[in-house]
Short mmCIF file of C-alpha atoms and ligand atoms in Angstrom, two decimals:
data_model
loop_
_atom_site.label_atom_id
_atom_site.label_comp_id
_atom_site.label_asym_id
_atom_site.label_seq_id
_atom_site.Cartn_x
_atom_site.Cartn_y
_atom_site.Cartn_z
CA UNK A 3 55.02 54.73 -13.47
CA UNK A 4 52.46 52.46 -15.04
CA UNK A 5 49.91 51.26 -12.76
CA UNK A 6 47.45 49.62 -14.64
CA UNK A 7 45.67 46.54 -13.64
CA UNK A 8 47.16 46.68 -10.22
CA UNK A 9 46.81 42.79 -8.46
CA UNK A 10 48.22 39.67 -7.49
CA UNK A 11 51.52 38.89 -10.21
CA UNK A 12 52.69 35.54 -8.14
CA UNK A 13 51.24 33.29 -5.46
CA UNK A 14 52.51 30.19 -3.38
CA UNK A 15 51.08 28.29 -0.63
CA UNK A 16 52.70 26.08 2.21
CA UNK A 17 50.72 23.85 4.37
CA UNK A 18 52.57 21.46 6.64
CA UNK A 19 52.93 18.02 6.11
CA UNK A 20 51.05 16.72 8.71
CA UNK A 21 47.16 15.88 8.66
CA UNK A 22 44.54 13.83 10.08
CA UNK A 23 41.32 12.47 7.77
CA UNK A 24 38.32 13.98 9.09
CA UNK A 25 36.51 10.60 8.95
CA UNK A 26 38.93 9.06 11.34
CA UNK A 27 38.77 12.14 13.56
CA UNK A 28 35.00 11.49 13.73
CA UNK A 29 35.45 8.23 14.62
CA UNK A 30 38.05 9.18 17.32
CA UNK A 31 35.73 12.17 18.82
CA UNK A 32 32.52 9.65 18.82
CA UNK A 33 30.80 12.10 16.14
CA UNK A 34 28.12 10.27 14.60
CA UNK A 35 29.32 9.21 11.06
CA UNK A 36 29.38 11.53 8.47
CA UNK A 37 28.77 14.29 10.61
CA UNK A 38 32.30 15.83 9.96
CA UNK A 39 32.81 14.53 6.07
CA UNK A 40 29.28 15.47 4.82
CA UNK A 41 27.69 17.68 7.90
CA UNK A 42 31.28 20.05 7.63
CA UNK A 43 31.60 18.64 4.39
CA UNK A 44 35.49 18.57 5.24
CA UNK A 45 37.88 15.79 4.17
CA UNK A 46 41.28 16.27 5.66
CA UNK A 47 42.73 18.97 7.93
CA UNK A 48 46.47 19.95 8.18
CA UNK A 49 47.94 20.95 11.81
CA UNK A 50 51.51 21.94 12.78
CA UNK A 51 53.94 19.72 14.42
CA UNK A 52 55.95 20.63 17.39
CA UNK A 53 58.80 22.13 14.81
CA UNK A 54 56.37 24.39 12.59
CA UNK A 55 54.62 27.62 13.76
CA UNK A 56 53.22 30.56 11.71
CA UNK A 57 56.54 31.76 11.68
CA UNK A 58 58.31 28.78 9.87
CA UNK A 59 55.89 28.50 7.30
CA UNK A 60 55.77 32.10 6.41
CA UNK A 61 59.79 32.04 6.25
CA UNK A 62 59.22 29.13 3.95
CA UNK A 63 56.33 30.38 1.66
CA UNK A 64 58.34 33.88 0.97
CA UNK A 65 61.45 32.31 0.57
CA UNK A 66 60.39 29.91 -1.90
CA UNK A 67 58.04 32.29 -3.77
CA UNK A 68 60.97 34.78 -4.20
CA UNK A 69 63.16 31.72 -5.71
CA UNK A 70 60.67 30.26 -7.45
CA UNK A 71 59.68 33.34 -9.51
CA UNK A 72 63.63 34.73 -9.59
CA UNK A 73 62.50 37.72 -7.53
CA UNK A 74 65.44 39.75 -6.25
CA UNK A 75 64.58 40.54 -2.32
CA UNK A 76 66.02 44.09 -3.23
CA UNK A 77 62.74 44.62 -5.23
CA UNK A 78 60.07 44.47 -2.68
CA UNK A 79 59.25 47.64 -1.01
CA UNK A 80 56.07 46.52 1.24
CA UNK A 81 55.63 43.80 3.39
CA UNK A 82 52.43 43.22 5.06
CA UNK A 83 50.97 40.32 7.00
CA UNK A 84 47.85 39.18 8.06
CA UNK A 85 47.86 36.60 10.81
CA UNK A 86 45.46 35.91 14.12
CA UNK A 87 47.68 33.53 15.71
CA UNK A 88 49.27 35.51 18.57
CA UNK A 89 53.40 34.45 19.09
CA UNK A 90 54.32 37.90 20.16
CA UNK A 91 52.23 40.91 21.03
CA UNK A 92 54.40 43.55 20.39
CA UNK A 93 57.06 42.14 17.45
CA UNK A 94 55.25 41.60 14.18
CA UNK A 95 55.75 38.59 12.11
CA UNK A 96 56.59 41.03 9.69
CA UNK A 97 59.76 41.53 11.18
CA UNK A 98 60.79 37.91 11.44
CA UNK A 99 60.04 37.75 7.46
CA UNK A 100 62.54 40.91 7.32
CA UNK A 101 65.84 38.10 7.91
CA UNK A 102 64.99 37.36 4.09
CA UNK A 103 65.77 40.47 3.17
CA UNK A 104 68.26 41.95 5.52
CA UNK A 105 70.33 39.25 3.94
CA UNK A 106 70.19 40.80 0.41
CA UNK A 107 70.78 44.79 2.14
CA UNK A 108 67.21 45.61 1.73
CA UNK A 109 65.51 46.79 4.99
CA UNK A 110 63.66 49.83 2.91
CA UNK A 111 60.26 47.66 3.70
CA UNK A 112 57.22 49.18 4.72
CA UNK A 113 54.27 47.49 6.31
CA UNK A 114 53.64 45.40 9.71
CA UNK A 115 50.63 42.99 10.49
CA UNK A 116 47.25 43.37 10.73
CA UNK A 117 44.78 41.13 12.76
CA UNK A 118 41.16 40.46 12.85
CA UNK A 119 40.09 37.11 12.78
CA UNK A 120 40.38 35.59 9.27
CA UNK A 121 40.30 38.90 7.67
CA UNK A 122 43.81 40.10 8.59
CA UNK A 123 44.99 38.98 5.34
CA UNK A 124 42.62 40.87 3.16
CA UNK A 125 43.75 43.98 5.46
CA UNK A 126 47.15 43.35 4.26
CA UNK A 127 46.06 42.51 0.69
CA UNK A 128 44.07 45.80 0.35
CA UNK A 129 47.01 47.74 2.20
CA UNK A 130 49.57 46.50 -0.75
CA UNK A 131 46.87 47.24 -3.49
CA UNK A 132 46.32 50.55 -2.30
CA UNK A 133 49.82 51.33 -2.08
CA UNK A 134 50.71 50.42 -5.72
CA UNK A 135 47.66 52.57 -6.59
CA UNK A 136 48.79 55.39 -4.21
CA UNK A 137 51.41 58.65 -4.77
CA UNK A 138 53.61 56.91 -1.84
CA UNK A 139 54.09 54.05 -4.50
CA UNK A 140 58.15 53.46 -5.13
CA UNK A 141 57.73 51.19 -8.02
CA UNK A 142 58.55 48.16 -5.94
CA UNK A 143 56.58 45.13 -5.55
CA UNK A 144 54.13 44.70 -2.62
CA UNK A 145 54.40 41.19 -0.53
CA UNK A 146 51.42 39.99 1.21
CA UNK A 147 51.63 36.94 3.58
CA UNK A 148 48.57 35.48 5.16
CA UNK A 149 49.79 32.68 8.09
CA UNK A 150 47.72 31.00 10.70
CA UNK A 151 48.06 27.85 12.60
CA UNK A 152 43.62 27.03 13.46
CA UNK A 153 43.46 24.81 16.79
CA UNK A 154 40.36 24.75 19.19
CA UNK A 155 39.71 23.30 22.35
CA UNK A 156 38.18 19.94 21.98
CA UNK A 157 34.36 19.89 21.34
CA UNK A 158 32.79 20.41 18.19
CA UNK A 159 34.59 23.21 16.95
CA UNK A 160 38.06 21.13 16.62
CA UNK A 161 37.58 19.32 13.43
CA UNK A 162 37.24 23.11 11.71
CA UNK A 163 40.99 23.46 12.52
CA UNK A 164 43.61 23.69 9.89
CA UNK A 165 47.23 25.40 8.88
CA UNK A 166 48.78 27.24 6.10
CA UNK A 167 50.66 30.30 4.91
CA UNK A 168 50.16 32.02 1.47
CA UNK A 169 52.55 34.60 -0.23
CA UNK A 170 51.15 36.99 -3.04
CA UNK A 171 53.19 39.31 -4.96
CA UNK A 172 51.59 42.68 -5.73
CA UNK A 173 52.17 44.80 -8.77
CA UNK A 174 51.27 46.69 -11.85
CA UNK A 175 50.09 44.15 -15.17
CA UNK A 176 49.01 41.28 -12.77
CA UNK A 177 47.39 38.35 -14.45
CA UNK A 178 44.89 38.62 -11.35
CA UNK A 179 43.77 42.60 -11.16
CA UNK A 180 41.69 44.14 -8.83
CA UNK A 181 38.44 46.09 -9.97
CA UNK A 182 38.87 48.46 -6.90
CA UNK A 183 35.80 50.19 -7.76
CA UNK A 184 33.74 47.17 -6.74
CA UNK A 185 34.54 46.41 -2.95
CA UNK A 186 32.05 46.72 -0.30
CA UNK A 187 32.50 45.94 3.22
CA UNK A 188 30.32 45.21 6.33
CA UNK A 189 32.20 45.75 9.59
CA UNK A 190 30.35 45.50 12.96
CA UNK A 191 31.11 44.57 17.03
CA UNK A 192 30.04 41.11 17.98
CA UNK A 193 31.05 38.32 20.38
CA UNK A 194 31.17 35.29 17.75
CA UNK A 195 34.53 34.38 18.03
CA UNK A 196 37.47 35.93 20.07
CA UNK A 197 40.42 35.26 21.90
CA UNK A 198 40.61 36.73 25.01
CA UNK A 199 42.50 34.31 26.84
CA UNK A 200 46.20 35.55 26.00
CA UNK A 201 47.53 32.05 27.83
CA UNK A 202 45.55 30.09 25.59
CA UNK A 203 45.86 29.51 21.46
CA UNK A 204 42.34 28.53 21.20
CA UNK A 205 39.51 30.93 20.83
CA UNK A 206 36.59 31.17 22.72
CA UNK A 207 33.64 30.42 19.76
CA UNK A 208 29.68 30.90 19.66
CA UNK A 209 29.54 28.54 16.80
CA UNK A 210 26.03 29.37 16.03
CA UNK A 211 26.26 33.05 16.17
CA UNK A 212 29.60 33.15 13.97
CA UNK A 213 27.47 31.41 11.35
CA UNK A 214 24.89 33.77 11.48
CA UNK A 215 27.05 36.77 11.55
CA UNK A 216 29.18 35.53 8.40
CA UNK A 217 25.75 35.22 6.63
CA UNK A 218 24.30 38.54 7.70
CA UNK A 219 27.77 40.09 6.77
CA UNK A 220 27.65 38.38 3.24
CA UNK A 221 24.65 39.66 2.48
CA UNK A 222 25.59 43.17 3.49
CA UNK A 223 28.41 42.81 1.32
CA UNK A 224 26.48 41.63 -1.11
CA UNK A 225 23.86 44.29 -1.24
CA UNK A 226 26.23 47.04 -1.39
CA UNK A 227 28.42 45.46 -3.97
CA UNK A 228 25.61 45.26 -5.76
CA UNK A 229 24.77 48.94 -5.47
CA UNK A 230 27.84 50.04 -6.16
CA UNK A 231 28.24 47.95 -9.46
CA UNK A 232 24.84 49.20 -10.62
CA UNK A 233 25.87 52.76 -10.01
CA UNK A 234 29.07 52.68 -12.40
CA UNK A 235 27.91 50.02 -14.65
CA UNK A 236 24.14 51.07 -15.04
CA UNK A 237 22.72 47.61 -15.25
CA UNK A 238 21.94 45.19 -12.36
CA UNK A 239 24.63 42.77 -11.28
CA UNK A 240 23.61 39.28 -10.60
CA UNK A 241 25.19 35.45 -10.10
CA UNK A 242 25.34 35.59 -14.26
CA UNK A 243 28.07 38.62 -13.84
CA UNK A 244 31.00 36.74 -12.53
CA UNK A 245 32.39 32.92 -13.48
CA UNK A 246 33.33 31.93 -9.99
CA UNK A 247 32.77 33.22 -6.55
CA UNK A 248 35.10 32.48 -3.87
CA UNK A 249 34.23 32.45 -0.28
CA UNK A 250 36.34 32.44 3.32
CA UNK A 251 35.92 28.51 4.08
CA UNK A 252 35.97 27.48 7.43
CA UNK A 253 34.34 24.71 6.77
CA UNK A 254 32.72 23.61 3.39
CA UNK A 255 29.06 23.34 4.50
CA UNK A 256 29.20 27.45 5.39
CA UNK A 257 30.51 27.84 1.35
CA UNK A 258 27.59 25.58 0.13
CA UNK A 259 24.97 27.61 2.75
CA UNK A 260 26.81 31.05 1.35
CA UNK A 261 26.28 30.58 -2.29
CA UNK A 262 22.50 29.46 -1.84
CA UNK A 263 22.26 32.65 0.13
CA UNK A 264 23.91 35.10 -2.60
CA UNK A 265 21.37 33.16 -5.22
CA UNK A 266 18.64 33.83 -3.03
CA UNK A 267 19.53 37.60 -2.56
CA UNK A 268 19.36 37.58 -6.41
CA UNK A 269 15.52 35.90 -6.17
CA UNK A 270 14.58 38.75 -3.74
CA UNK A 271 16.09 41.55 -6.66
CA UNK A 272 14.06 39.65 -9.24
CA UNK A 273 17.51 38.82 -11.16
CA UNK A 274 17.07 37.45 -14.67
CA UNK A 275 19.98 34.54 -12.59
CA UNK A 276 17.25 33.01 -11.10
CA UNK A 277 15.16 30.85 -13.48
CA UNK A 278 11.34 30.10 -13.11
CA UNK A 279 11.56 26.75 -11.63
CA UNK A 280 13.85 28.11 -8.64
CA UNK A 281 11.37 31.19 -8.71
CA UNK A 282 8.52 28.72 -7.72
CA UNK A 283 10.45 26.94 -4.98
CA UNK A 284 11.78 29.99 -3.37
CA UNK A 285 8.16 32.14 -3.64
CA UNK A 286 6.93 30.93 0.12
CA UNK A 287 10.18 32.31 1.54
CA UNK A 288 9.78 36.01 -0.55
CA UNK A 289 8.06 37.17 2.76
CA UNK A 290 10.36 36.04 5.34
CA UNK A 291 11.91 39.02 7.68
CA UNK A 292 15.80 38.96 7.45
CA UNK A 293 15.88 37.50 11.15
CA UNK A 294 13.74 34.82 10.00
CA UNK A 295 15.35 33.63 7.25
CA UNK A 296 18.62 33.23 8.86
CA UNK A 297 16.59 30.93 11.05
CA UNK A 298 14.99 29.09 8.77
CA UNK A 299 16.10 25.54 7.70
CA UNK A 300 13.63 25.21 5.24
CA UNK A 301 15.07 28.33 3.20
CA UNK A 302 18.18 26.91 3.56
CA UNK A 303 17.95 23.55 2.15
CA UNK A 304 15.41 25.08 -0.79
CA UNK A 305 18.09 27.72 -1.93
CA UNK A 306 20.84 25.38 -1.60
CA UNK A 307 18.90 22.66 -3.85
CA UNK A 308 17.98 25.47 -6.54
CA UNK A 309 21.55 26.80 -6.59
CA UNK A 310 23.30 23.53 -6.76
CA UNK A 311 23.92 23.61 -10.60
CA UNK A 312 25.47 26.62 -10.22
CA UNK A 313 27.55 25.85 -7.16
CA UNK A 314 29.19 23.10 -9.23
CA UNK A 315 29.89 25.52 -12.07
CA UNK A 316 30.95 28.38 -9.88
CA UNK A 317 32.00 27.61 -6.59
CA UNK A 318 33.08 23.72 -6.29
CA UNK A 319 36.60 24.55 -7.96
CA UNK A 320 37.23 26.82 -5.24
CA UNK A 321 36.65 24.30 -2.63
CA UNK A 322 39.65 21.77 -3.25
CA UNK A 323 42.65 23.32 -0.69
CA UNK A 324 39.77 24.24 1.76
CA UNK A 325 38.31 20.82 2.21
CA UNK A 326 41.83 19.28 2.32
CA UNK A 327 43.17 21.58 4.43
CA UNK A 328 41.08 22.94 6.59
CA UNK A 329 40.31 26.65 8.27
CA UNK A 330 43.46 28.30 7.41
CA UNK A 331 42.16 31.58 9.05
CA UNK A 332 43.68 34.48 7.05
CA UNK A 333 44.86 31.83 4.30
CA UNK A 334 41.29 30.21 4.00
CA UNK A 335 40.24 32.65 1.29
CA UNK A 336 43.42 32.60 -0.65
CA UNK A 337 43.95 29.29 -0.33
CA UNK A 338 40.40 28.71 -1.71
CA UNK A 339 41.35 31.33 -4.87
CA UNK A 340 44.61 29.20 -5.34
CA UNK A 341 42.38 26.40 -6.06
CA UNK A 342 40.49 27.86 -8.94
CA UNK A 343 43.81 29.26 -10.36
CA UNK A 344 44.94 25.63 -10.14
CA UNK A 345 41.69 23.92 -11.37
CA UNK A 346 40.54 26.55 -13.80
CA UNK A 347 44.05 28.38 -15.09
CA UNK A 348 43.74 27.52 -18.66
CA UNK A 349 40.44 28.79 -19.10
CA UNK A 350 40.54 32.54 -16.68
CA UNK A 351 41.48 34.68 -19.34
CA UNK A 352 38.83 37.62 -19.19
CA UNK A 353 36.90 36.01 -16.83
CA UNK A 354 35.73 37.60 -13.32
CA UNK A 355 36.05 36.24 -9.48
CA UNK A 356 34.12 37.42 -6.63
CA UNK A 357 35.59 36.95 -3.17
CA UNK A 358 34.14 37.41 0.10
CA UNK A 359 36.33 37.94 3.25
CA UNK A 360 34.98 37.40 6.81
CA UNK A 361 36.66 38.04 9.91
CA UNK A 362 34.94 37.23 13.34
CA UNK A 363 34.49 40.18 15.71
CA UNK A 364 33.43 41.17 12.55
CA UNK A 365 35.25 42.57 9.54
CA UNK A 366 33.91 41.72 6.06
CA UNK A 367 34.55 42.59 2.59
CA UNK A 368 33.67 41.82 -0.83
CA UNK A 369 35.72 42.67 -3.91
CA UNK A 370 36.22 41.74 -7.57
CA UNK A 371 39.26 40.36 -9.69
CA UNK A 372 39.40 40.13 -13.31
CA UNK A 373 41.82 37.79 -14.87
CA UNK A 374 44.25 37.62 -18.00
CA UNK A 375 46.57 34.78 -18.97
CA UNK A 376 49.59 37.29 -17.89
CA UNK A 377 53.05 36.88 -19.19
CA UNK A 378 55.71 34.57 -17.90
CA UNK A 379 56.62 34.25 -15.19
CA UNK A 380 53.55 36.12 -14.25
CA UNK A 381 51.38 33.87 -15.98
CA UNK A 382 48.26 32.28 -14.73
CA UNK A 383 49.64 28.59 -15.94
CA UNK A 384 52.77 29.55 -14.04
CA UNK A 385 51.18 30.11 -10.85
CA UNK A 386 49.25 27.14 -11.25
CA UNK A 387 52.38 25.13 -11.44
CA UNK A 388 54.19 26.87 -8.95
CA UNK A 389 51.11 25.64 -6.56
CA UNK A 390 51.73 22.57 -7.63
CA UNK A 391 48.65 21.59 -5.30
CA UNK A 392 48.22 17.73 -6.52
CA UNK A 393 51.91 17.14 -5.71
CA UNK A 394 52.03 18.98 -2.26
CA UNK A 395 48.92 17.33 -1.14
CA UNK A 396 50.01 13.61 -2.23
CA UNK A 397 53.15 14.20 -0.26
CA UNK A 398 51.90 14.60 3.20
CA UNK A 399 51.69 12.26 5.98
CA UNK A 400 48.37 11.09 7.25
CA UNK A 401 48.27 11.15 11.08
CA UNK A 402 46.20 8.98 13.70
CA UNK A 403 44.23 11.33 15.51
CA UNK A 404 45.61 9.71 18.90
CA UNK A 405 48.42 11.54 17.66
CA UNK A 406 46.71 14.78 16.52
CA UNK A 407 45.57 15.21 19.88
CA UNK A 408 49.02 14.18 21.45
CA UNK A 409 50.37 17.15 19.55
CA UNK A 410 47.70 19.64 20.31
CA UNK A 411 48.06 18.64 24.23
CA UNK A 412 52.06 19.17 23.86
CA UNK A 413 51.37 22.64 21.95
CA UNK A 414 48.90 23.84 25.11
CA UNK A 415 52.21 23.70 27.30
CA UNK A 416 54.39 24.92 24.70
CA UNK A 417 51.95 28.25 24.08
CA UNK A 418 53.74 31.16 25.65
CA UNK A 419 56.64 28.85 26.94
CA UNK A 420 60.16 29.76 27.19
CA UNK A 421 63.40 27.89 27.40
CA UNK A 422 62.93 24.73 25.40
CA UNK A 423 63.86 23.19 22.49
CA UNK A 424 62.33 21.17 20.02
CA UNK A 425 62.91 17.86 18.76
CA UNK A 426 63.94 18.86 15.66
CA UNK A 427 62.61 16.19 13.79
CA UNK A 428 62.38 17.20 10.24
CA UNK A 429 62.04 13.86 8.38
CA UNK A 430 58.32 14.79 7.02
CA UNK A 431 59.54 18.62 5.95
CA UNK A 432 60.66 18.95 2.35
CA UNK A 433 64.26 20.51 1.62
CA UNK A 434 64.02 24.14 2.15
CA UNK A 435 61.41 24.28 4.93
CA UNK A 436 62.17 26.22 7.87
CA UNK A 437 61.50 24.79 11.68
CA UNK A 438 61.68 25.74 14.99
CA UNK A 439 64.69 24.37 16.96
CA UNK A 440 64.30 26.64 20.15
CA UNK A 441 62.91 29.03 22.53
CA UNK A 442 65.69 30.75 24.72
CA UNK A 443 65.11 31.87 28.62
CA UNK A 444 64.26 35.48 27.02
CA UNK A 445 61.55 34.03 24.87
CA UNK A 446 63.76 34.57 21.65
CA UNK A 447 63.00 32.13 18.93
CA UNK A 448 65.15 30.33 16.80
CA UNK A 449 64.53 28.72 13.07
CA UNK A 450 66.71 26.67 11.07
CA UNK A 451 65.96 25.62 7.29
CA UNK A 452 66.24 21.82 6.21
CA UNK A 453 68.76 22.36 2.98
CA UNK A 454 68.38 20.51 0.11
CA UNK A 455 71.69 18.96 -0.22
CA UNK A 456 71.57 17.53 3.25
CA UNK A 457 68.23 15.17 3.14
CA UNK A 458 70.30 12.12 2.20
CA UNK A 459 71.65 11.99 5.48
CA UNK A 460 68.75 13.48 7.25
CA UNK A 461 70.89 16.04 8.92
CA UNK A 462 69.84 19.64 8.58
CA UNK A 463 71.88 22.80 8.96
CA UNK A 464 71.51 26.29 10.42
CA UNK A 465 70.84 28.96 7.59
CA UNK A 466 72.93 32.30 7.67
CA UNK A 467 71.58 35.03 9.64
CA UNK A 468 68.23 32.60 11.06
CA UNK A 469 70.10 30.74 13.57
CA UNK A 470 72.04 33.44 15.96
CA UNK A 471 72.94 32.03 18.85
CA UNK A 472 71.90 28.49 18.09
N1 ACO B 19 25.70 13.17 8.73
C1 ACO B 19 25.83 14.12 8.37
N2 ACO B 19 25.50 15.70 8.53
C2 ACO B 19 25.34 15.27 10.06
C3 ACO B 19 25.60 14.43 10.96
C4 ACO B 19 25.70 12.97 10.27
N3 ACO B 19 26.04 12.20 10.94
N4 ACO B 19 25.65 15.01 11.98
C5 ACO B 19 25.36 16.14 11.81
N5 ACO B 19 25.36 16.58 10.81
C6 ACO B 19 25.52 18.02 10.28
C7 ACO B 19 24.58 18.72 10.98
O1 ACO B 19 22.89 18.77 10.67
C8 ACO B 19 25.03 20.35 10.30
O2 ACO B 19 24.58 20.40 9.03
P1 ACO B 19 23.62 21.71 9.04
O3 ACO B 19 24.30 22.98 9.44
O4 ACO B 19 23.64 21.47 7.38
O5 ACO B 19 22.40 21.41 9.51
C9 ACO B 19 26.33 19.85 10.64
O6 ACO B 19 26.54 18.71 10.42
C10 ACO B 19 27.20 20.40 11.71
O7 ACO B 19 26.47 19.89 13.07
P2 ACO B 19 25.56 20.77 13.91
O8 ACO B 19 25.80 19.77 15.32
O9 ACO B 19 24.96 22.05 13.68
O10 ACO B 19 27.34 22.03 14.90
P3 ACO B 19 28.26 21.48 15.87
O11 ACO B 19 27.82 21.41 17.09
O12 ACO B 19 28.92 20.36 15.03
O13 ACO B 19 29.22 22.70 15.60
C11 ACO B 19 30.19 24.26 14.47
C12 ACO B 19 29.65 23.01 13.96
C13 ACO B 19 28.95 25.24 14.70
C14 ACO B 19 30.69 25.12 12.90
C15 ACO B 19 31.49 24.29 15.09
O14 ACO B 19 32.49 23.54 14.00
C16 ACO B 19 32.21 25.38 15.36
O15 ACO B 19 32.32 26.31 16.44
N6 ACO B 19 33.18 25.95 14.48
C17 ACO B 19 34.12 27.16 14.71
C18 ACO B 19 33.30 28.54 14.25
C19 ACO B 19 33.12 28.42 12.99
O16 ACO B 19 34.19 28.12 12.36
N7 ACO B 19 32.50 29.36 12.27
C20 ACO B 19 32.42 30.16 10.92
C21 ACO B 19 32.58 31.43 10.78
S1 ACO B 19 33.69 31.97 11.93
C22 ACO B 19 35.48 31.86 11.17
O17 ACO B 19 35.82 31.54 10.25
C23 ACO B 19 36.34 30.89 12.80
#
């Protein structure tokens, strides 16, 4: 079987229509003006209303991807989910998604869920790519789903929430293919962000530590990535060897700092990507120890300043969705990739994108993608048109911060609860969207789909096989 250029053939995104403007949230929280918008670099934050969750979002995104690319569900041979939002400690989100495939008689699908903070989606993606590249591959597609609702307790981390689900179809001859040899990981044991309280959806966060861990992991991955590249290609790797750098994006400021850090790495390795002016400005930081370099605010500022012109070209196109939606945990990195595809699809042929995935705790990987225009329906231009980002962003409903806080309070009570019905209010949902209707006395969850032909009457109907007992 032909297995050249294994990678992402198709992509879909779903994010909730409810969102809160960061400027309004800033004022509501009594934060100083500009703290969330300039300080964190965020514009807006999506959140799940009481009728949506990670299961409904993943049902929506998978169903929509299969339809929009006209994929027969029987052609999926592996389905992997990445998520850190715990709804059930045993039953995987993948099993809920099986309803879509059971309907067509396909139950022969390998894969379950992967979890480690924001990294689970990358683990799922690498599993699927490895499967297609392995002897176990049966010729069918892999499907990866990243789905998360990022919510934080009241406090400084709350504006770094968000929610979304991404689906990616994996196979050979892909327009977005893996350069599998250039891949480097850094994994370690730290307590920077974790979820030990099983009665709460909120994480325990050591915010400052998580920022340093992220940058240390980035350094380690980049160093090893460069070493591997140099061994194989026989020349030094630097920022100039990739057209785009896409980072896991908890909030945009950290992405700005990350690219500056990569630039500082290039400076320390004496790469030609760093011009003379930048060399002069960074010279006084060349003797810092690793530890000192993470603490130096002056270095942070100087490297951001000298890297700014390259940030605007190589990173800025990836920031659209993460700035508008917020941290989507496992989906964040892939929403950033989707932003590049959406913004630049007609000029990506032959280009390279370097990706950096980070999940607290910690796990991280840097990997490389090579792009080609592809063939319809698996072409970059079709992926961009299916993503339909502008329309999706424009049709959202802005919510007041008070309503956002009220929703989170309600969800605190509902988390881990049984025996309740939701309002079934689907007025904000687009036709085709799945939503939660109830959780019964045995904690079983029931979902329905808002159907297209019923939107005029405002009514919704249960979809076959998804609402048993309803
Ligand atoms: N105008 C402009 N900028 C401002 C203003 C203002 N009025 N007020 C503050 N700022 C800046 C600060 O200078 C700082 O920027 P800098 O980092 O460039 O110095 C930034 O806003 C943040 O302010 P801080 O006071 O440093 O941080 P805060 O206590 O608000 O917490 C944090 C920020 C740590 C990111 C918090 O939101 C958090 O814990 N989030 C969750 C953890 C996280 O996302 N970690 C990232 C990796 S792990 C993961 O992906 C979950």
